CSV table of C-alpha atoms in Angstrom, one decimal:
chain,number,residue,atom,x,y,z
J,32,MET,CA,70.7,33.4,-11.8
J,33,PRO,CA,68.1,30.7,-11.3
J,34,LYS,CA,66.3,29.4,-14.3
J,35,ALA,CA,62.8,30.7,-14.7
J,36,ARG,CA,60.1,28.4,-13.8
J,37,THR,CA,58.1,27.1,-17.0
J,38,ASN,CA,54.3,27.7,-17.4
J,39,LYS,CA,53.8,23.9,-17.1
J,40,VAL,CA,55.3,23.9,-13.6
J,41,VAL,CA,53.4,27.1,-12.5
J,42,VAL,CA,50.0,25.7,-13.8
J,43,LEU,CA,50.8,22.3,-12.2
J,44,LYS,CA,51.5,23.9,-8.7
J,45,LYS,CA,48.3,25.9,-9.0
J,46,LYS,CA,46.3,22.8,-9.9
J,47,LEU,CA,47.6,20.9,-6.9
J,48,ILE,CA,46.7,23.8,-4.6
J,49,GLU,CA,43.2,23.6,-6.1
J,50,ARG,CA,43.0,19.9,-5.4
J,51,ILE,CA,44.2,20.4,-1.7
J,52,GLU,CA,41.6,23.2,-1.3
J,53,SER,CA,38.7,21.2,-2.8
J,54,ASP,CA,36.3,19.1,-0.6
J,55,TYR,CA,37.9,15.9,-1.9
J,56,PHE,CA,40.8,15.9,0.7
J,57,LYS,CA,40.5,16.2,4.5
J,58,PRO,CA,43.3,17.2,6.9
J,59,GLY,CA,45.5,14.2,7.6
J,60,ASP,CA,44.7,12.5,4.2
J,61,ARG,CA,47.7,11.2,2.4
J,62,PHE,CA,48.6,13.5,-0.7
J,63,PHE,CA,50.0,12.5,-4.0
J,64,SER,CA,53.5,10.9,-3.9
J,65,ASN,CA,56.2,12.6,-5.9
J,66,ARG,CA,56.3,9.5,-8.1
J,67,TYR,CA,52.6,9.8,-8.9
J,68,ILE,CA,53.1,13.5,-9.7
J,69,GLU,CA,55.9,12.6,-11.9
J,70,GLU,CA,54.1,10.1,-13.8
J,71,ARG,CA,50.6,11.6,-13.9
J,72,PHE,CA,51.7,15.2,-14.9
J,73,GLY,CA,54.7,14.4,-17.0
J,74,VAL,CA,57.3,16.3,-14.9
J,75,SER,CA,60.7,15.1,-13.5
J,76,TYR,CA,60.9,13.6,-10.2
J,77,GLN,CA,63.1,16.5,-9.0
J,78,THR,CA,60.4,19.0,-9.9
J,79,ALA,CA,57.6,16.9,-8.2
J,80,PHE,CA,59.9,16.9,-5.2
J,81,ARG,CA,60.5,20.7,-5.2
J,82,ILE,CA,56.8,21.5,-5.6
J,83,THR,CA,55.7,19.1,-2.7
J,84,ARG,CA,58.4,20.8,-0.4
J,85,GLU,CA,57.1,24.2,-1.5
J,86,LEU,CA,53.5,23.3,-0.7
J,87,SER,CA,54.8,22.1,2.8
J,88,GLU,CA,56.8,25.3,3.4
J,89,GLU,CA,53.5,27.2,2.4
J,90,GLY,CA,51.4,25.3,4.8
J,91,TYR,CA,49.3,23.3,2.4
J,92,LEU,CA,50.9,20.0,3.3
J,93,TYR,CA,53.1,18.4,6.1
J,94,LEU,CA,55.7,15.8,5.3
J,95,VAL,CA,56.4,12.7,7.3
J,96,PRO,CA,59.9,11.0,6.7
J,97,SER,CA,59.7,7.6,4.9
J,98,SER,CA,55.9,8.1,4.8
J,99,GLY,CA,54.9,10.8,2.5
J,100,ALA,CA,52.9,14.1,2.3
J,101,TYR,CA,49.7,14.6,4.0
J,102,ILE,CA,47.1,17.5,4.0
J,103,ALA,CA,47.8,20.1,6.6
J,104,GLY,CA,45.1,21.4,9.0
J,105,GLU,CA,43.4,20.5,12.2
J,106,ARG,CA,42.4,16.8,12.1
J,107,ASP,CA,39.2,15.4,13.8
J,108,GLU,CA,40.1,13.5,16.8
J,109,ILE,CA,39.0,9.9,16.6
J,110,LEU,CA,37.9,8.9,20.2
J,111,GLY,CA,37.2,5.1,19.4
J,112,VAL,CA,35.1,2.9,17.3
J,113,SER,CA,31.2,2.6,16.9
J,114,PHE,CA,29.9,-0.6,15.8
J,115,TYR,CA,26.5,-0.4,13.9
J,116,PHE,CA,25.4,-4.2,13.7
J,117,GLN,CA,22.0,-5.5,12.6
J,118,ASP,CA,20.0,-6.5,15.7
J,119,ARG,CA,20.5,-10.0,14.9
J,120,ALA,CA,23.9,-9.9,16.2
J,121,ARG,CA,22.4,-9.9,19.8
J,122,ARG,CA,21.8,-13.7,19.3
J,123,GLN,CA,24.6,-15.7,20.8
J,124,GLY,CA,26.4,-17.8,18.5
J,125,SER,CA,25.1,-16.0,15.4
J,126,PHE,CA,27.5,-14.8,12.7
J,127,GLY,CA,27.2,-11.1,13.6
J,128,ASN,CA,27.6,-11.8,17.4
J,129,ARG,CA,30.5,-14.1,16.8
J,130,LEU,CA,32.2,-11.5,14.5
J,131,LEU,CA,31.4,-8.7,16.9
J,132,GLU,CA,32.8,-10.4,20.0
J,133,GLY,CA,36.0,-11.4,18.3
J,134,ILE,CA,36.6,-7.9,17.2
J,135,LYS,CA,35.8,-6.4,20.5
J,136,LYS,CA,38.3,-8.7,22.2
J,137,GLU,CA,41.1,-7.6,19.9
J,138,LEU,CA,40.3,-3.9,20.5
J,139,LYS,CA,40.5,-4.4,24.3
J,140,ARG,CA,43.9,-5.7,24.1
J,141,SER,CA,44.8,-2.5,22.3
J,142,ASP,CA,42.8,-0.3,24.7
J,143,ILE,CA,40.7,1.0,22.0
J,144,LYS,CA,37.3,2.3,23.2
J,145,TYR,CA,34.2,1.2,21.3
J,146,ARG,CA,30.4,1.8,21.5
J,147,VAL,CA,27.8,-0.8,20.2
J,148,HIS,CA,24.7,0.1,18.4
J,149,PHE,CA,22.2,-2.7,17.5
J,150,ILE,CA,20.0,-1.5,14.5
J,151,GLU,CA,16.7,-2.7,13.3
J,152,LYS,CA,16.6,-3.4,9.5
J,153,GLY,CA,16.4,-0.2,7.8
J,154,GLU,CA,16.6,1.8,10.9
J,155,GLN,CA,18.2,5.3,10.6
J,156,VAL,CA,20.3,6.5,13.4
J,157,GLU,CA,22.7,9.4,14.1
J,158,ILE,CA,26.4,8.7,13.4
J,159,ASP,CA,28.6,9.2,16.5
J,160,GLU,CA,30.9,12.2,16.1
J,161,ASN,CA,34.6,11.4,16.2
J,162,TYR,CA,34.1,7.6,16.2
J,163,TYR,CA,35.2,5.3,13.5
J,164,PRO,CA,32.1,3.6,12.1
J,165,VAL,CA,32.2,-0.2,11.7
J,166,LEU,CA,29.0,-1.7,9.9
J,167,TRP,CA,27.6,-5.2,9.6
J,168,GLU,CA,24.4,-5.5,7.7
J,169,THR,CA,23.7,-1.9,8.1
J,170,ALA,CA,24.9,-0.8,4.8
J,171,HIS,CA,21.8,1.6,4.4
J,172,LEU,CA,23.8,4.0,6.8
J,173,LEU,CA,26.7,4.4,4.4
J,174,ASP,CA,25.1,7.4,2.5
J,175,ALA,CA,25.0,9.3,5.7
J,176,ILE,CA,28.5,8.4,6.6
J,177,ILE,CA,29.9,9.2,3.2
J,178,ASP,CA,28.0,12.6,3.1
J,179,SER,CA,29.9,13.6,6.3
J,180,ARG,CA,33.1,12.4,4.7
J,181,LYS,CA,33.8,9.9,7.3
J,182,TYR,CA,35.8,6.7,6.5
J,183,CYS,CA,34.3,3.5,7.7
J,184,LEU,CA,34.7,-0.3,7.5
J,185,LEU,CA,32.0,-2.5,6.0
J,186,LEU,CA,32.1,-6.1,7.2
J,187,ASN,CA,31.0,-9.3,5.2
J,188,GLU,CA,29.7,-7.1,2.3
J,189,ARG,CA,31.4,-5.4,-0.7
J,190,SER,CA,31.1,-1.5,-1.0
J,191,LYS,CA,29.2,0.0,-3.8
J,192,PRO,CA,31.4,0.9,-6.8
J,193,GLY,CA,32.2,4.5,-7.5
J,194,LEU,CA,33.4,7.4,-5.6
J,195,SER,CA,31.9,6.3,-2.3
J,196,SER,CA,34.4,3.3,-2.3
J,197,THR,CA,37.1,6.0,-1.5
J,198,PHE,CA,35.9,6.3,2.1
J,199,VAL,CA,34.9,2.6,2.5
J,200,ASP,CA,37.1,-0.3,3.4
J,201,SER,CA,35.4,-3.6,3.1
J,202,ILE,CA,36.1,-7.2,4.1
J,203,THR,CA,34.0,-10.1,2.9
J,204,ILE,CA,34.3,-13.8,2.3
J,205,ASP,CA,33.9,-15.6,-1.1
J,206,ASP,CA,30.3,-16.9,-0.8
J,207,PHE,CA,30.4,-18.2,-4.4
J,208,SER,CA,33.4,-20.2,-3.9
J,209,GLY,CA,31.9,-21.6,-0.6
J,210,GLY,CA,28.9,-22.7,-2.6
J,211,VAL,CA,31.0,-24.3,-5.2
J,212,THR,CA,33.0,-26.1,-2.3
J,213,ALA,CA,29.8,-27.4,-0.8
J,214,ALA,CA,28.7,-28.9,-4.2
J,215,GLU,CA,32.1,-30.6,-4.7
J,216,LEU,CA,31.9,-32.2,-1.3
J,217,ILE,CA,28.5,-33.5,-2.1
J,218,GLU,CA,29.8,-34.7,-5.6
J,219,GLN,CA,32.3,-37.0,-3.8
J,220,ARG,CA,29.5,-39.0,-2.3
J,221,LYS,CA,28.8,-40.3,-6.0
J,222,ASN,CA,25.5,-41.1,-7.7
J,223,ILE,CA,23.8,-37.9,-6.5
J,224,LYS,CA,20.6,-37.6,-8.3
J,225,TYR,CA,18.4,-35.2,-6.3
J,226,PRO,CA,20.4,-32.5,-4.7
J,227,ALA,CA,18.5,-29.8,-2.8
J,228,VAL,CA,19.4,-26.4,-1.6
J,229,LEU,CA,17.8,-24.7,1.4
J,230,SER,CA,18.7,-21.1,1.0
J,231,GLY,CA,18.2,-18.1,3.4
J,232,PRO,CA,16.4,-14.9,2.5
J,233,SER,CA,16.2,-14.7,-1.3
J,234,ASN,CA,17.1,-11.1,-1.4
J,235,ASP,CA,20.4,-11.5,0.7
J,236,LEU,CA,23.4,-11.0,-1.6
J,237,ARG,CA,25.5,-13.4,0.4
J,238,ASN,CA,22.7,-15.9,0.2
J,239,ILE,CA,22.5,-15.4,-3.7
J,240,ALA,CA,26.2,-16.0,-4.2
J,241,ARG,CA,26.2,-19.2,-2.1
J,242,VAL,CA,23.3,-20.7,-4.0
J,243,GLN,CA,24.8,-19.7,-7.5
J,244,GLY,CA,28.1,-21.3,-6.4
J,245,PHE,CA,26.3,-24.6,-5.6
J,246,LEU,CA,24.2,-24.3,-8.9
J,247,SER,CA,27.3,-23.8,-11.0
J,248,LYS,CA,28.0,-27.4,-10.2
J,249,TYR,CA,24.5,-28.7,-9.7
J,250,PRO,CA,22.3,-26.6,-12.2
J,251,ASP,CA,19.3,-28.8,-11.7
J,252,ALA,CA,19.2,-28.8,-8.0
J,253,VAL,CA,16.0,-27.7,-6.4
J,254,VAL,CA,16.2,-24.6,-4.4
J,255,TYR,CA,13.8,-24.0,-1.4
J,256,HIS,CA,13.8,-20.5,0.2
J,257,ALA,CA,13.4,-19.8,3.7
J,258,ASP,CA,12.3,-16.3,4.8
J,259,SER,CA,15.0,-16.1,7.4
J,260,TRP,CA,18.4,-17.6,8.5
J,261,TYR,CA,16.7,-19.1,11.6
J,262,PHE,CA,15.9,-22.7,12.7
J,263,GLU,CA,12.1,-22.3,12.9
J,264,GLU,CA,11.7,-21.3,9.2
J,265,GLY,CA,14.4,-23.9,8.2
J,266,TYR,CA,12.2,-26.5,9.9
J,267,VAL,CA,9.2,-25.7,7.9
J,268,GLN,CA,11.1,-25.7,4.7
J,269,ALA,CA,12.6,-29.1,5.5
J,270,SER,CA,9.0,-30.6,5.7
J,271,ILE,CA,8.3,-29.3,2.4
J,272,LEU,CA,11.7,-30.3,1.1
J,273,TYR,CA,11.0,-34.0,2.0
J,274,LEU,CA,7.8,-34.0,0.0
J,275,ASN,CA,10.0,-34.6,-3.0
J,276,PRO,CA,12.9,-36.9,-3.8
J,277,VAL,CA,16.2,-35.8,-2.1
J,278,ASP,CA,19.5,-37.4,-1.6
J,279,SER,CA,21.5,-34.4,-0.4
J,280,VAL,CA,21.0,-30.9,1.0
J,281,PHE,CA,23.3,-27.8,0.9
J,282,CYS,CA,22.0,-25.4,3.5
J,283,CYS,CA,23.2,-21.7,3.2
J,284,ASN,CA,23.9,-21.4,7.0
J,285,ASP,CA,24.3,-23.7,9.9
J,286,ARG,CA,21.0,-22.9,11.6
J,287,LEU,CA,19.1,-23.9,8.5
J,288,ALA,CA,21.2,-27.1,8.4
J,289,SER,CA,20.4,-27.9,12.2
J,290,ALA,CA,16.7,-27.5,11.2
J,291,VAL,CA,17.0,-30.1,8.4
J,292,VAL,CA,18.9,-32.6,10.6
J,293,SER,CA,16.4,-32.2,13.4
J,294,TYR,CA,13.5,-32.6,11.0
J,295,ILE,CA,15.1,-35.8,9.7
J,296,GLU,CA,15.6,-37.3,13.2
J,297,ASP,CA,12.1,-36.1,14.5
J,298,ASN,CA,10.4,-37.8,11.6
J,299,ASN,CA,12.5,-40.8,11.1
J,300,LYS,CA,13.2,-39.7,7.5
J,301,LYS,CA,16.0,-41.1,5.4
J,302,ARG,CA,19.4,-39.7,6.4
J,303,VAL,CA,21.2,-37.8,3.5
J,304,PRO,CA,24.4,-35.6,3.5
J,305,VAL,CA,23.6,-32.3,4.9
J,306,ILE,CA,26.2,-29.5,4.6
J,307,GLY,CA,25.9,-26.0,6.2
J,308,PHE,CA,27.8,-22.8,5.9
J,309,ASP,CA,29.4,-20.5,8.7
J,310,ASP,CA,31.0,-23.0,11.0
J,311,ALA,CA,28.6,-21.7,13.8
J,312,PRO,CA,28.8,-23.5,17.3
J,313,ILE,CA,25.6,-25.4,16.5
J,314,SER,CA,27.5,-27.3,13.6
J,315,GLU,CA,29.9,-28.7,16.1
J,316,ALA,CA,27.2,-29.5,18.7
J,317,MET,CA,25.2,-31.5,16.0
J,318,ASN,CA,28.2,-32.8,14.1
J,319,ILE,CA,27.2,-31.2,10.9
J,320,ALA,CA,29.5,-30.8,7.9
J,321,THR,CA,30.0,-27.1,7.1
J,322,ILE,CA,31.7,-24.7,5.0
J,323,ALA,CA,34.0,-23.0,7.5
J,324,ILE,CA,34.5,-19.3,7.6
J,325,PRO,CA,38.1,-18.3,8.5
J,326,TRP,CA,37.1,-16.6,11.6
J,327,GLU,CA,40.5,-15.9,13.0
J,328,GLY,CA,41.6,-14.3,9.8
J,329,LEU,CA,38.4,-12.3,9.4
J,330,VAL,CA,38.5,-11.0,13.0
J,331,ASN,CA,42.3,-10.2,13.0
J,332,LEU,CA,42.0,-8.4,9.5
J,333,SER,CA,39.1,-6.3,10.7
J,334,ALA,CA,40.9,-5.4,13.9
J,335,ASP,CA,44.0,-4.4,12.0
J,336,ILE,CA,42.1,-1.9,9.6
J,337,ILE,CA,40.3,-0.3,12.6
J,338,LYS,CA,43.7,0.1,14.5
J,339,LYS,CA,45.3,1.7,11.3
C-alpha cells in the first residue's frame, strides 16, 4: 500500500498550480527546476521530480528532456523582430545607425524577418503584435511592452530595477570605465594642468557616466555641455572652451571631438590632445584618438539574444 502523501506535499503542489495559473507565467515560459523546488520549499529532490511529472501529466506543464519544465498552453507565434530606434539612427555613421545595421546584417544571415520603426523623442507608438521588440533610446516604450507581458531587448541602456526587469534583457557598455580610460590616456601626456570635458546632453545617462568617469581622475576639469551629440553644437562649445586655458579635451562622442579638432584647425588655435568616444567612422577619417566601443561583440551578443 503506497505511503499517504503528507499535507506539506499537498499544499506545495496546490501552491505551484496557483503560481502556474497566475498572471506571472505565460505559455512557453520556463518553470521552476526540480532543484529549485527542492531547495526553495524544503522537500526531497524525488518529491520535486514527482510533483513536476504530475503537473505535466495533468496538463499544467510540458517537459523537455535535458532542458526542463515549461508552462503548457498555446504560445504566441513570434513572426520576427521589431526595432524601435530613436530617429537619430537614420544618420549614416551614427551610433544608432551603426548598431542597427550590424544587427540587421546578422539577422539576415539567419533569415529572421524584421521591421524598423524610427521614433521621435518621447513619441508613443503601438507595439507590433507577435514581433520581438528591440529598443534603442526609446525606453519610454517599455511600460507599454511590459504591460502587454512581452519580452524585449534594451540596447545600450540598463533596464529599470524591479519586477519589470523580469521581461527586459539589456546590453550596455561601461561608459564610466570609458571616461576613466580617456583620463588615463591624457594623464600619460604628463604636466596636464587644464583638462576640459566637452559633454553631450547633460540629462543623458551615458553621457553622465562618461563625464563622471573622467572626473574621477581629474575632479577639477572644466565641463562644457553641448545640447546635442552633433558637430554643430560641438563647434559652438569649442569656441567657448578656447576662451579659457586648455591643454587637453575629452569629448563624450566622436562628432563632438571632430568639432573641436575642426575649430582648432579653422582658427589656428594651439593643438592639444583631443580624445573622443564611440570609434565612429569620423574618428578614423580625422585621425582622432577615441575610446573604442567593442562593436563586433555588441552586435553579436545582441543578435544572439534575439535569436534565442
